[in-house]
Structure formats: C-alpha cells, structure tokens
XYZ file of C-alpha atoms in Angstrom:
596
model
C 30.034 -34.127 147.681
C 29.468 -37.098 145.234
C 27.218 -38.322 146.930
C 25.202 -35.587 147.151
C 25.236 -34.725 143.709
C 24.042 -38.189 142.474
C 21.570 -38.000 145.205
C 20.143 -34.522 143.488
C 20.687 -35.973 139.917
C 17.737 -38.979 140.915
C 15.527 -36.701 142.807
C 15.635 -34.571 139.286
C 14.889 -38.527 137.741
C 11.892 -38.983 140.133
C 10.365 -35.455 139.145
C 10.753 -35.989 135.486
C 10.001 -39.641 135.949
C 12.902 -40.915 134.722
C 14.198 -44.586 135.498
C 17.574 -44.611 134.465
C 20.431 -41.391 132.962
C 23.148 -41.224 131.150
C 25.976 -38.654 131.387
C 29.015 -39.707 128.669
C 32.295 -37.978 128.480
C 31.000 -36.115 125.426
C 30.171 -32.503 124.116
C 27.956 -32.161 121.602
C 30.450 -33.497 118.618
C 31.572 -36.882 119.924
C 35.198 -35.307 120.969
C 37.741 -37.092 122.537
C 38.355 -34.425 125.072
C 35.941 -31.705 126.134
C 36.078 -28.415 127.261
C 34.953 -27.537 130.537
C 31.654 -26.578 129.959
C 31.142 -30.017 128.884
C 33.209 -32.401 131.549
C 29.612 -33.113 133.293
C 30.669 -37.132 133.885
C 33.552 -35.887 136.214
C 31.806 -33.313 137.931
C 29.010 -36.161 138.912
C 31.591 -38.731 139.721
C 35.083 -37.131 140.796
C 36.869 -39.720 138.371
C 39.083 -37.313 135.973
C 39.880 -39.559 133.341
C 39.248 -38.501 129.470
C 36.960 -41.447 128.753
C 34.301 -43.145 130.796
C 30.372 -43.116 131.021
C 28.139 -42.563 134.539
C 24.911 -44.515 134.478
C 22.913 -43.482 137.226
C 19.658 -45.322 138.269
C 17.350 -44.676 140.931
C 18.924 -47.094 142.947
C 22.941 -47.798 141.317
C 25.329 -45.750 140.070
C 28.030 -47.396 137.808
C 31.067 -45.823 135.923
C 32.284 -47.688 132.930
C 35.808 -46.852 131.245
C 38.363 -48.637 129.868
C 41.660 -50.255 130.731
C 44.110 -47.018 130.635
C 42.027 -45.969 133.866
C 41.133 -49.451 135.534
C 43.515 -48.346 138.453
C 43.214 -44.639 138.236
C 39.263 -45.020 138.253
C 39.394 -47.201 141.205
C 41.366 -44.953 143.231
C 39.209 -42.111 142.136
C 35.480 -43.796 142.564
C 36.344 -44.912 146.586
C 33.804 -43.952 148.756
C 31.844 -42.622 146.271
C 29.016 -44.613 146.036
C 29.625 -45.536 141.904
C 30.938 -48.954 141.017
C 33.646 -49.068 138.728
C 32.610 -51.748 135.484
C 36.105 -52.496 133.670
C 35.057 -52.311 130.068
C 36.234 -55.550 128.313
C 37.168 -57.432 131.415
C 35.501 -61.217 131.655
C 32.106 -60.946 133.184
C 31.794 -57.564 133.394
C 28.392 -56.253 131.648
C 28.021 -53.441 129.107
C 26.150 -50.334 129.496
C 23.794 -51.890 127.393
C 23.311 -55.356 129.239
C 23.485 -53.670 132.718
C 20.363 -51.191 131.488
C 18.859 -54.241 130.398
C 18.764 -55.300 133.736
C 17.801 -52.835 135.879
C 15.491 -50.463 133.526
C 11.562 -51.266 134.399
C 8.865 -52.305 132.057
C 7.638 -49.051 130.366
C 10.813 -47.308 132.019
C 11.823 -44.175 130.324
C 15.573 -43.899 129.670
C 16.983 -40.070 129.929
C 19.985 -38.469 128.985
C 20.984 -34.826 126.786
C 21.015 -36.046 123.137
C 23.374 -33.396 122.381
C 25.785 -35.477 124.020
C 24.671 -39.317 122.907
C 25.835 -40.029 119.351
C 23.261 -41.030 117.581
C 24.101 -44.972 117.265
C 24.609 -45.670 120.738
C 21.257 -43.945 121.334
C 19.392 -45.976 118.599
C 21.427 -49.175 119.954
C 20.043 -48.123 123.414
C 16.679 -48.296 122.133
C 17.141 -51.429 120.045
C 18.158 -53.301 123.382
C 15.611 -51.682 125.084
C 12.598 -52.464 123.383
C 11.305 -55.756 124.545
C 10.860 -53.564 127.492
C 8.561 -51.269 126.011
C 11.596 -48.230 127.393
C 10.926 -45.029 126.269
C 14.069 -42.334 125.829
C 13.600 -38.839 127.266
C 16.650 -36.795 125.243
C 15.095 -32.849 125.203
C 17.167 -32.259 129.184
C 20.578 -31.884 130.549
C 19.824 -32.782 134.129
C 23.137 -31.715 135.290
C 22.793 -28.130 134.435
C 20.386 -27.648 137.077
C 22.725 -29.544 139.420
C 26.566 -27.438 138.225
C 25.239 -24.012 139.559
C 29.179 -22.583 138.868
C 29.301 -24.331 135.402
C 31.893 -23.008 132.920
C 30.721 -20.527 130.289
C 31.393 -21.742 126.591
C 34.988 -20.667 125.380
C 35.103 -17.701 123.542
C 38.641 -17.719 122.308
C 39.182 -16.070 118.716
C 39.880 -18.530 116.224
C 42.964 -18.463 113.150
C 43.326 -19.008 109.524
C 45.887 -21.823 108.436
C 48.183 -20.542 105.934
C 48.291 -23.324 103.028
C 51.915 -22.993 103.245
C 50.867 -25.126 106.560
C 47.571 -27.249 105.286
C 48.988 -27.934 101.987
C 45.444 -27.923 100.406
C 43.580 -24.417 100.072
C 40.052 -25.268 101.237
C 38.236 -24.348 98.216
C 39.654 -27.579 96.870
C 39.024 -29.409 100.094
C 35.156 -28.245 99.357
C 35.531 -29.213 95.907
C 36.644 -33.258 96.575
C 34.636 -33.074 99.193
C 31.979 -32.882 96.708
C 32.773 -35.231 94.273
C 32.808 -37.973 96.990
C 29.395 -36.988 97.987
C 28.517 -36.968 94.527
C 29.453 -40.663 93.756
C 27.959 -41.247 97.072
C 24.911 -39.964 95.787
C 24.425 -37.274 98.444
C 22.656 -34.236 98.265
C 23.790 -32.906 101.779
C 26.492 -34.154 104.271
C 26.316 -33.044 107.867
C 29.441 -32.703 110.088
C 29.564 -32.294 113.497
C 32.851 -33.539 114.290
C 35.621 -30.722 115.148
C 38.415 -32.097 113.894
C 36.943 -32.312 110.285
C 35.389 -29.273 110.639
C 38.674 -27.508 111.230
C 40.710 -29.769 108.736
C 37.849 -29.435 105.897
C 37.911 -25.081 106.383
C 41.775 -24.582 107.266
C 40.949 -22.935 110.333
C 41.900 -23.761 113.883
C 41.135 -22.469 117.650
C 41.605 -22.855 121.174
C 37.973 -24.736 122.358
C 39.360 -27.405 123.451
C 42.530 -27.622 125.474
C 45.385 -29.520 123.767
C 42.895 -29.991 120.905
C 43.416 -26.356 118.712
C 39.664 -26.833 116.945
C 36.578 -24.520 116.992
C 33.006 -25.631 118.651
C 31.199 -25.750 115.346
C 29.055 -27.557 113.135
C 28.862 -27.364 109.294
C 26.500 -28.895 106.092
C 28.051 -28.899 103.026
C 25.965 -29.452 100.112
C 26.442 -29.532 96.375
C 26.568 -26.257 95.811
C 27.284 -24.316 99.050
C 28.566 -24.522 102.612
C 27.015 -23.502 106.254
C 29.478 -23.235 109.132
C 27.759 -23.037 112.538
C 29.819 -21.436 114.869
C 29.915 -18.301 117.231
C 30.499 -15.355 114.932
C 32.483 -13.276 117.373
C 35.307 -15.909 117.175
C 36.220 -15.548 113.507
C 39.004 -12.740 112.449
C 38.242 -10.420 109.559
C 41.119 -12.448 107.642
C 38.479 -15.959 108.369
C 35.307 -14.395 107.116
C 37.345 -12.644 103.860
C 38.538 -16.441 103.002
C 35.051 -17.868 103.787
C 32.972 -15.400 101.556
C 35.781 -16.094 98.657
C 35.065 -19.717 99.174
C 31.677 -19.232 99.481
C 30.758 -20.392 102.938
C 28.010 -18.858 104.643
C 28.044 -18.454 108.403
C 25.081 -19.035 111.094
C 24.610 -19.120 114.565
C 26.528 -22.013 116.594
C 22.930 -23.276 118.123
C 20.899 -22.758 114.783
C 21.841 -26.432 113.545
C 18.762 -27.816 115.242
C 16.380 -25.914 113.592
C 18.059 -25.371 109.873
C 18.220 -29.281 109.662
C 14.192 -29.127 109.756
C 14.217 -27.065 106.798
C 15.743 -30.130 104.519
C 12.687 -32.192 102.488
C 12.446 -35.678 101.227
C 14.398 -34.438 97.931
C 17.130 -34.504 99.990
C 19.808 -37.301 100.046
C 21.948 -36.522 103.560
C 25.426 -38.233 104.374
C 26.633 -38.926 107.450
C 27.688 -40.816 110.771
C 25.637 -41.895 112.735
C 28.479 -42.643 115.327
C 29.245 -38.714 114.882
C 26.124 -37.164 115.203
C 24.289 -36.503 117.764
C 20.974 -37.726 118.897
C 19.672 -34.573 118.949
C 20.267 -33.722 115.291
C 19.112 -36.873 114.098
C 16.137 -36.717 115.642
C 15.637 -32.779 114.200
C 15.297 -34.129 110.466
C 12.426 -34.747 108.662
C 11.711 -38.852 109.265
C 11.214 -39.419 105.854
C 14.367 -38.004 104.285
C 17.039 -40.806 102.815
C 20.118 -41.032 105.178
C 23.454 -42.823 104.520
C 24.831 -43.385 106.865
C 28.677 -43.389 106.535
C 31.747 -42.373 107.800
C 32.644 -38.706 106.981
C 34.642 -38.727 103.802
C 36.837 -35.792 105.339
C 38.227 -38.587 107.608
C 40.149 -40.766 105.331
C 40.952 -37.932 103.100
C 42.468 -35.801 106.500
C 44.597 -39.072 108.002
C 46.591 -39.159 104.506
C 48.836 -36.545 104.743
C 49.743 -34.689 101.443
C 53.203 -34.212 100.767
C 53.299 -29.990 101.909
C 51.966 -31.349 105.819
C 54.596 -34.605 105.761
C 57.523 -31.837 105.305
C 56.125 -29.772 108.037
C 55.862 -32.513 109.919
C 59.113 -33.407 109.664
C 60.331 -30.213 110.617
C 58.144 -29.715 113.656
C 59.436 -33.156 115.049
C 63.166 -31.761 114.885
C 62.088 -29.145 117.309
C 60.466 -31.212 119.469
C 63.316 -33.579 119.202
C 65.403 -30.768 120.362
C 63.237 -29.606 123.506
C 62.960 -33.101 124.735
C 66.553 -33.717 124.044
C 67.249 -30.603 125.891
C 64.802 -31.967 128.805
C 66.365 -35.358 128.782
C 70.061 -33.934 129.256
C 68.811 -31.531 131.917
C 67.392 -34.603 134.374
C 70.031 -36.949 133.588
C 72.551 -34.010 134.858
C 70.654 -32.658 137.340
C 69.165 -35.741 139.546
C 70.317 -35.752 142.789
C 71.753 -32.073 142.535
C 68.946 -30.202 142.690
C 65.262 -30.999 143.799
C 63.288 -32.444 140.904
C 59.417 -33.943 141.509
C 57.062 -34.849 138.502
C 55.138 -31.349 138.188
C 58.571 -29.187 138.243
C 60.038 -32.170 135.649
C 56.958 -31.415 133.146
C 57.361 -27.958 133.453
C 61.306 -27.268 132.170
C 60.288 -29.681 129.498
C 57.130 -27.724 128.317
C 59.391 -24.413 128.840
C 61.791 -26.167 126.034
C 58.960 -26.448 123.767
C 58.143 -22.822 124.461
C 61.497 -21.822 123.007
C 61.100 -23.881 119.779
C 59.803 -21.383 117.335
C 55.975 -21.659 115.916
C 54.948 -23.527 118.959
C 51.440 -22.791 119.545
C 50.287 -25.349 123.272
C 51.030 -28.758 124.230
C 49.138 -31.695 122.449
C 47.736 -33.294 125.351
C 48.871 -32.891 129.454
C 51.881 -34.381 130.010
C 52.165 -37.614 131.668
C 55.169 -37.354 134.025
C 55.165 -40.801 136.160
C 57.750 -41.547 138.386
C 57.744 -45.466 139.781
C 54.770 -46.792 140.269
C 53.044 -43.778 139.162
C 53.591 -44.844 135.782
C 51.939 -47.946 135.877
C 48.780 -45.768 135.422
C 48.722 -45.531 131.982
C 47.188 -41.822 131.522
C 48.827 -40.871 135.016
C 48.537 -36.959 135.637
C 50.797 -35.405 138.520
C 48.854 -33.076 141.112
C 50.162 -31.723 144.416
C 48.845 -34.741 146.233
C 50.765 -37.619 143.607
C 53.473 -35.320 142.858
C 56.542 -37.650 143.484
C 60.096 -36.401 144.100
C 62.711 -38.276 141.548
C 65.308 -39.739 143.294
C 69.042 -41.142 141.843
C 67.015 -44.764 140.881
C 64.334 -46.136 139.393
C 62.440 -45.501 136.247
C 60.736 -42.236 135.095
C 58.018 -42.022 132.129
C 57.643 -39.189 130.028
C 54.640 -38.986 127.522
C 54.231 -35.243 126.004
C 53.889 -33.604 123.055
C 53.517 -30.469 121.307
C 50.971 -28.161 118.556
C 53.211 -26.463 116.250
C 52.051 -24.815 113.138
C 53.945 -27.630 111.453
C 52.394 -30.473 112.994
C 51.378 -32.261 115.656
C 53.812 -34.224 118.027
C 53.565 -37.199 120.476
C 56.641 -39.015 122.018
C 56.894 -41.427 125.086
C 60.668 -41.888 126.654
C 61.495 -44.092 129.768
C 64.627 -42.716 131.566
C 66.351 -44.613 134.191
C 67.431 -42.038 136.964
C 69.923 -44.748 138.175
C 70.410 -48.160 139.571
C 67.171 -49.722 137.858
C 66.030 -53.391 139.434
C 67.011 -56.235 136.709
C 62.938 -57.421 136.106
C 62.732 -53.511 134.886
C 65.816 -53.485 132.411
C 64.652 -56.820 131.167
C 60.666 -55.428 130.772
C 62.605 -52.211 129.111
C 64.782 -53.940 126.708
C 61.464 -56.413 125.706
C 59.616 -52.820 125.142
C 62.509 -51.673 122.787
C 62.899 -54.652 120.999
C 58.709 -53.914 120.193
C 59.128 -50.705 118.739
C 61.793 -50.968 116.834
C 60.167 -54.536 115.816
C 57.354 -52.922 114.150
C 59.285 -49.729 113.470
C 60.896 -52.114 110.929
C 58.289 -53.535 109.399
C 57.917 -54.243 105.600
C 54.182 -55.098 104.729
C 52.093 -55.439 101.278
C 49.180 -52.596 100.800
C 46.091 -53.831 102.274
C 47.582 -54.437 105.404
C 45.841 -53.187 108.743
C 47.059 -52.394 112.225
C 45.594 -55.945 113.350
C 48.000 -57.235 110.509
C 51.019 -55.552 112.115
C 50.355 -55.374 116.083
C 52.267 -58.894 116.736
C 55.328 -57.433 115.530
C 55.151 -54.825 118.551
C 53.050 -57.326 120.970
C 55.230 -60.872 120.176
C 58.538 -59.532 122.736
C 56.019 -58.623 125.533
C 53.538 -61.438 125.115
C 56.897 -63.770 125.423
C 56.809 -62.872 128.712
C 53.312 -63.580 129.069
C 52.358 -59.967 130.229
C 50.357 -57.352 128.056
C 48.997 -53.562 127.968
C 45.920 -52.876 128.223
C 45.612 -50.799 125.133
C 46.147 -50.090 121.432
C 49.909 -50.483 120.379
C 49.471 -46.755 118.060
C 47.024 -44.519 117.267
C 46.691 -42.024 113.778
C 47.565 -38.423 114.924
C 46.695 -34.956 113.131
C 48.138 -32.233 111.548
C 47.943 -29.349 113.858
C 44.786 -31.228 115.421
C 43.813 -34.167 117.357
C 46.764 -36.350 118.718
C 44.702 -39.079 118.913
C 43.107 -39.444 115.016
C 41.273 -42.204 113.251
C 41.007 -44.419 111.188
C 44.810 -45.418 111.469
C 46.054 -47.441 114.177
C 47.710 -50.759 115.874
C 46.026 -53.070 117.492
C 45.508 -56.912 118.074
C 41.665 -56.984 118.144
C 38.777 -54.982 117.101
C 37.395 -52.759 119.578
C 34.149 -51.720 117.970
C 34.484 -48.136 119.729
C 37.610 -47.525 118.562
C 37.622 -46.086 114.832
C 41.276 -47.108 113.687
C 41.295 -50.569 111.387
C 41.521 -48.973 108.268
C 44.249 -49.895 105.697
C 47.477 -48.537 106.121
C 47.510 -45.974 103.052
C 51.160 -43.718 102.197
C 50.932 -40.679 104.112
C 48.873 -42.165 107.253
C 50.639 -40.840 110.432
C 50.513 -43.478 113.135
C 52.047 -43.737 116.695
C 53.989 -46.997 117.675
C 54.122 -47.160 121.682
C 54.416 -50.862 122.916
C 54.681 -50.824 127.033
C 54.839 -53.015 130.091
C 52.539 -51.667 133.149
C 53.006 -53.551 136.488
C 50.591 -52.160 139.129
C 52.486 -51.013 142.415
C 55.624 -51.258 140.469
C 56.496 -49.328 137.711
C 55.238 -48.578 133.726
C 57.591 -48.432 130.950
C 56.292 -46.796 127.374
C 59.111 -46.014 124.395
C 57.054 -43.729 121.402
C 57.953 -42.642 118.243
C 55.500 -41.258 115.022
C 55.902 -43.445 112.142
C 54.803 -42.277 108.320
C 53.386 -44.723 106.286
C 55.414 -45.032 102.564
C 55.212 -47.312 99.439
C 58.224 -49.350 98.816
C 58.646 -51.842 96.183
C 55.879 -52.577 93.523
C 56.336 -55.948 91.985
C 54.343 -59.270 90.921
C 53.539 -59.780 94.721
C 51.800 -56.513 94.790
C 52.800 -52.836 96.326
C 55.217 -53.525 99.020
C 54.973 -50.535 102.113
C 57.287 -49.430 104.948
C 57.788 -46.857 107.949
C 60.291 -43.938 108.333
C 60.239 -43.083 111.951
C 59.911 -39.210 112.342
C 60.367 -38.572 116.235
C 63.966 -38.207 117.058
C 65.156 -38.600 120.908
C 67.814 -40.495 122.291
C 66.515 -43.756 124.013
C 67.888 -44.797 127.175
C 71.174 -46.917 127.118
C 71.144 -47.211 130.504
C 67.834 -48.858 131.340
C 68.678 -51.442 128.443
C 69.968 -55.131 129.027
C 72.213 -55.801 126.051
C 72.074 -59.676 126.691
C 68.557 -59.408 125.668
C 69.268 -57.792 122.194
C 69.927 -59.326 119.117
C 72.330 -58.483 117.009
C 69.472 -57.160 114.093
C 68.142 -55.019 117.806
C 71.377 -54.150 118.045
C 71.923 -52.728 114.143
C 68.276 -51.096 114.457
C 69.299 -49.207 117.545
C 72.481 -48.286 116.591
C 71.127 -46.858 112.988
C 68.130 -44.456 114.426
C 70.687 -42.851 117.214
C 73.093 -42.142 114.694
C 70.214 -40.379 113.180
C 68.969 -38.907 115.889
C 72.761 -37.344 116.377
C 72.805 -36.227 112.996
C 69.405 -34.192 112.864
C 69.674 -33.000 116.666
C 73.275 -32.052 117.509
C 73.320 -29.051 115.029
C 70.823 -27.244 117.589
C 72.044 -27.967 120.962
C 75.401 -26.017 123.181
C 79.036 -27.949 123.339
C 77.638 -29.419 126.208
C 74.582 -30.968 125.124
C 76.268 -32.405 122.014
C 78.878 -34.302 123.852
C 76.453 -35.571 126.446
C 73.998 -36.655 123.525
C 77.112 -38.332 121.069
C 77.435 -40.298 124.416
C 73.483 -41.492 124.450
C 73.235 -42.382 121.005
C 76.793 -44.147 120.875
C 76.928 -47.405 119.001
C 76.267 -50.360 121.537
C-alpha cells in the first residue's frame, strides 16, 4: 500500500515535472501535532510517529526523524521501500545535504508551502542554488493521492474565564503592542496556535491533546484580525472579541489580506513560524523582522493567577495517578491487566477529577521492552499483558481548566533484574539532582542538564533526547522556549533563560533496546531565591505529586543527601494527596512514601 502510494506521489512529480517533494509532519502553523486532515507524512509512509519528514525523489524515498523514534521508525518503515536517516547520528546526511545530492541541475524542488515554514524553505533554496533548483510551493500532491482524507475539524471553540488565564486579553493586546512598538513594528503576523489561543483567551478541540483553534491572526497597532472558521466561535467569543475590538475573517482569507499591506508597513514575525506560503503572499518590498513572536516569552512565564491553578490541577492529577498506581500494584496477578486496559482505568481516574477537559497527549503505557521506545503507543498488535515482574512505564497527562499536566512513573510489578534497579535508582538520583538545583539568573537549560545527565553518563549510557521541555497553561505540553538540554539542537526552540514563572519538565531516563526503558517526571516552576552581591540566586519547587517506586530502587546506590531528598518530597506527596483518597488508599500510599 506504501508502495503504491509513493509510486502515485512520483508519477504526480513526472507530470508536474517535479524532481524531488517534500511532505513534513506539519499543518499549516508549524504545530507539533496535527490533526488528521493534516497527518499526510504518515499516510505516505505508514511510520506514526509525531515528528519526521518524507523526501521523496523520483528514484529514493527517505524518512528523517529523530532519536525518540530511531527504533519505532525502523520497525514501522520495513518493507516499505523508504530508508530511515537517524537525524543527528554520525554520518548520516540532512535533508538538506541529501537534496543536495540527488536534486538535478535546473531541478525544481516541490512541496505545499502551507506546510514548509518559511526558513527551512528559504534554507532549501539557499543550499540549492548553485544548482540553479527552482521550488514549486502552489500544490499539495497528496490530496490528489488521500481520496478518503479527513474533513477539517469543526468543533465549537470556548472562552477562558480570566479567573483561569489570569490576564484578560485586552491587556494581552495591549503589551502585545508595546513590544511591537519598541520593536518598531507596524504589523505582527501569527500563525502559530498556541499563541493564537494564549494571546485571545480562547481554546478548542482542533487538535487532539492540543485544546487550540486552526486560526491565524495580525495584530497591528491599532486593531486585531483573527482568521478562523466563524461557525466555531460561541455568541459569548464574538461578544468578548467585539468588546476587545477584534475583527473576524475567513480562516483561508490570510493569503490574500496579507497582499493588501504596502511598503509603509513594518511586519514582525518568525520566519521559523510562518509559512512559506504567507511569506511569499506579501508585497517583496515591505520591511520584515524577523523575530520570534513576542507572545512566546511573555506565554512561558506564568503569572501568578495560572501558577495557583496550576498547582491545584496537579493535586488532581496527583490523585488519579495515585489512584492508578494503587490499583496495579494491588491488582497484578489477580486480575488480567495488558497496556491498553492499564491506560484506560488511569484516564477513567482523570475523568473523575473535576474540570478535566481530555488528556494532554496519548498515553505511553510500555511494559518491558516496550518502553525502550521512547514515544511507545500500545495497539492491539503491541498490547502486552503485565505480568507479577519486570518494569512498567507510565507517561500521561491531563488538560484541566487549571493547567496542563505531564508526569512519567516507572513501577516495578515485581521481582525486577538488579542492572534495572541499579539503571532506576541512577534515573532517581537525576531528577531529584536537578530537582534540587540552586542556580544564578541567566542560567539556561544547557547550564543545568549535567545535574540530571552526570548519574546516567557515569554509567556511560545516555537518552536520546532533551532532559525537560516548557509546558502550557491549558495548551501545548510540549512549549518553548524553556527547556533542559546538553547541546543545542537548532530545531528545537527551548535555550532561553530560565525566568520565575517558566514551567519546565525534568524527565532524565535510561532506554536499553530489547530490554526495558525507565523515565521518572515531575513539572518544576522556576522561582527567585536569594538576591545578593553575587547576583539573583533561583530555584525549583516541584509541582507533580506521585509516589515514586520504593521497590524498583537500590538503596546502596543512594546517598544519604538522595536519601533526605526522597524522603522530603514523599512526605509531601502524603501530605497534599492522602486527604482525597479511601482508608485504603491512604494506608497503602503512607506505605510508598515511607521514609527509607
């Protein structure tokens, strides 16, 4: 069936004369996941992972993605026909070297611009030149091939109360505006949902997991356009937009209303954001900046209304989990238990936690070697049966109106093999390592990452990831620019400096192929601590609470400072969960989070 799709993707090539196409894992605002309208890359290559881009030529296909899906990818690209390129491995070319390649002199390069943000696409070009490539961007070649495509979502969208956002946003509007103004900006585009929905207060159900509204908007210095399909905003949305003085067109009108802008104009905005497409719409001549959106350093600090809420949402989630984690550990080997049904009670305890809305992302439920796949998702073909030993991961989270949740927990189901206690204890030691850090302001991610890395690299293993990632407020659970890391990765937008308020994961691991994976999560907010001659001094407060495994822990291999660390965030965790759980539950939890 792959075959035969790539097969009618070049004979579309050969009639448009086309040498070489693209097909991203994009819609048309650079999203991190899609919708299915827009999940073109997996229908074209059966891989189902959320990141990875198909380059198709007349002759190759290739699949690049990165190391979260090395082993998932390779699984899913046998017999296919597409090579799997592991992004950032040694000797492995880029999309952009590999093109370089194979593309012919006076080749034409195709793909849908709506989809290519416009920097790759110029970058494309840039590379491309010497060969005198030309880029064909005006067609979506795989609309003619998807005869059953999905229709766009048309799911209503809703208002967020400021007794949720914090910020009302007429006054969102209003510093969004001075920014532009000492930017010297006339206009600022944004296509990108998460600001969108942030920057208006609303929210939506385009995007599974993600609660945001297709859209585009352009904000100038005096008024505001919001693109979007009417028929999805509630009387209560268009009564807040007219008092704030936000005018609404149609969804697809963006391409033509950015024609109407003249040289007068001064327009913000990002390049790695927008799309080809729109780029190319404006008027040649007009003065861009090109910049990140202001809306995304001013949405990752979270003002003091949203940290509260926060708070409060990760006590329920605290709760279902805690619920979920005393229902396996009582229940293995009594009753039959596989990944899917095991995801399923857990998302039905989130269900019961009041002002739950979905889940943040699909949960990851990896049992042995399942887990070793880092973005593992159980179907009825993987779906393993837990058995009384081994090691079970459990990555999930939760959209409440107070927040947005994300928490990893290992659980041994019994007898665990000693190399997996020891990799276990190494990845607790890690988080609670940089849990515990105390830093000066002006610190990034790449500052902090040893502190989670140093245990594992002892060992001389690694994962092949980021350490933590910035997470919304009732949005995206993967947000920039916050995040650890121990490099720059030029795609990922997350080395900013650490600022109070910032909202970042910490989620050290150990991954052994064949084996088993091992993950421990919690959310950490970002706070000031001491100001003195040495500067402003800045620390973490942990705000997921779940018990953490005693029994896949080897106490030999914990200090006694491990030890105190440990001992201080159960006794927490006791103290904020028990009050919401039966007899039962609190007595099995006061033995999880007992003093070691």
């Amino acid at each position: 069936m792959i075959n035969e799709r790539v097969h009618h993707l070049r004979a579309l090539m050969a009639e448009n004369h086309i040498d070489a196409y693209i097909i991203p894992t994009a819609d048309f605002h650079e999203s991190e996941y899609v919708g299915d309208y827009f999940k073109a890359r997996k229908y074209m290559s059966g891989f189902t992972g959320s990141a990875g881009t198909l380059v198709v030529t007349l002759k190759e296909a290739g699949l690049w993605t990165d190391g979260r899906y090395f082993i998932q990818a390779a699984r899913q690209l046998e017999s296919s026909g597409i090579t799997l390129y592991k992004m950032g491995e040694e000797g492995v070319p880029s999309i952009e070297e590999f093109l370089t390649d194979k593309m012919p002199e006076n080749g034409v390069l195709g793909f849908d611009g709506r989809v290519i943000n416009t920097r790759f696409g110029i970058k494309l070009k840039e590379k491309l030149v010497h060969k005198n490539v030309t880029v064909a961007y005006q067609k979506d070649l795989v609309d003619s091939i998807w005869t059953d495509r999905p229709s766009l979502p048309k799911e209503p969208a809703f208002l967020l109360d400021v007794k949720y956002a914090g910020k009302s946003s007429k006054e969102k509007l209003s510093e969004l505006r001075k920014e532009m103004d000492k930017q010297g900006a006339t206009v600022h585009i944004i296509t990108s949902l998460d600001d969108i929905a942030w920057l208006f207060n609303i929210r939506g159900n385009d995007i599974e997991y993600n609660p945001v509204v297709l859209s585009y908007a352009i904000v100038t210095l005096d008024n505001a356009y919001l693109f979007v399909d009417k028929d999805k905003l509630t009387s209560e949305i268009q009564m807040q937009f007219t008092a704030d003085n936000v005018e609404v067109k149609d969804y697809n009108y963006i391409y033509e209303f950015v024609k109407t802008f003249t040289v007068k104009e001064t327009i913000l905005l990002d390049t790695n954001k927008v799309n080809y497409a729109i780029y190319h719409s404006l008027n040649a001549d007009i003065k861009v900046i090109d910049t990140k959106n202001p809306t995304i350093l001013m949405k990752a600090v979270k003002n003091p209304v949203e940290i509260e809420n926060l708070k409060k949402a990760h006590i329920k989630d605290g709760v279902a989990f805690t619920k979920f984690m005393y229902w396996l550990k009582t229940n293995i080997g009594k009753t039959e238990i596989n990944e899917i049904s095991a995801s399923d009670y857990l998302e039905a305890r989130r269900k019961e936690q009041e002002g739950f809305i979905e889940l943040s992302f699909d949960t990851i439920c990896a049992y042995k070697a399942n887990a070793a796949m880092m973005h593992y998702s159980a179907n009825e073909d993987s779906n393993a049966l837990l058995k009384t030993e081994g090691l079970l991961l459990v990555d999930s989270g939760g959209q409440y109106y107070e927040g947005t949740t994300d928490i990893t927990r290992t659980m041994a189901l019994g007898e665990v093999p000693q190399e997996q206690k020891v990799h276990f204890t190494a990845v607790l030691r890690s988080m609670l390592n940089l849990s515990n850090a105390r830093f000066l302001h002006g610190c990034i991610g790449q500052n902090l990452d040893i502190l989670a890395r140093g245990p594992i690299w002892d060992m001389d293993l690694d994962y092949k990831c980021g350490t933590g990632h910035g997470v919304g407020y009732l949005l995206n659970v993967h947000e920039s620019p916050n995040g650890f890391r121990w490099k720059k990765v030029p795609e990922r937008d997350d080395g900013c400096v650490l600022e109070e308020g910032m909202v970042t994961t910490n989620e050290p691991g150990v991954y052994i192929e064949g084996s088993h994976g091992i993950r421990i999560e919690n959310e950490l907010v970002c706070l000031k601590g001491e100001k003195n001659e040495y500067g402003q001094f800045m620390y973490f407060e942990p705000i997921t609470f779940a018990p953490i495994d005693l029994d896949a822990i080897d106490i030999d291999y914990l200090s006694p400072i491990d030890k105190k660390r440990l001992n201080e965030y159960h006794k927490k965790v006791y103290e904020k969960l028990s009050p919401y759980l039966t007899g039962e539950e609190q007595a099995w939890l006061k033995e999880y989070t007992r003093e070691i």
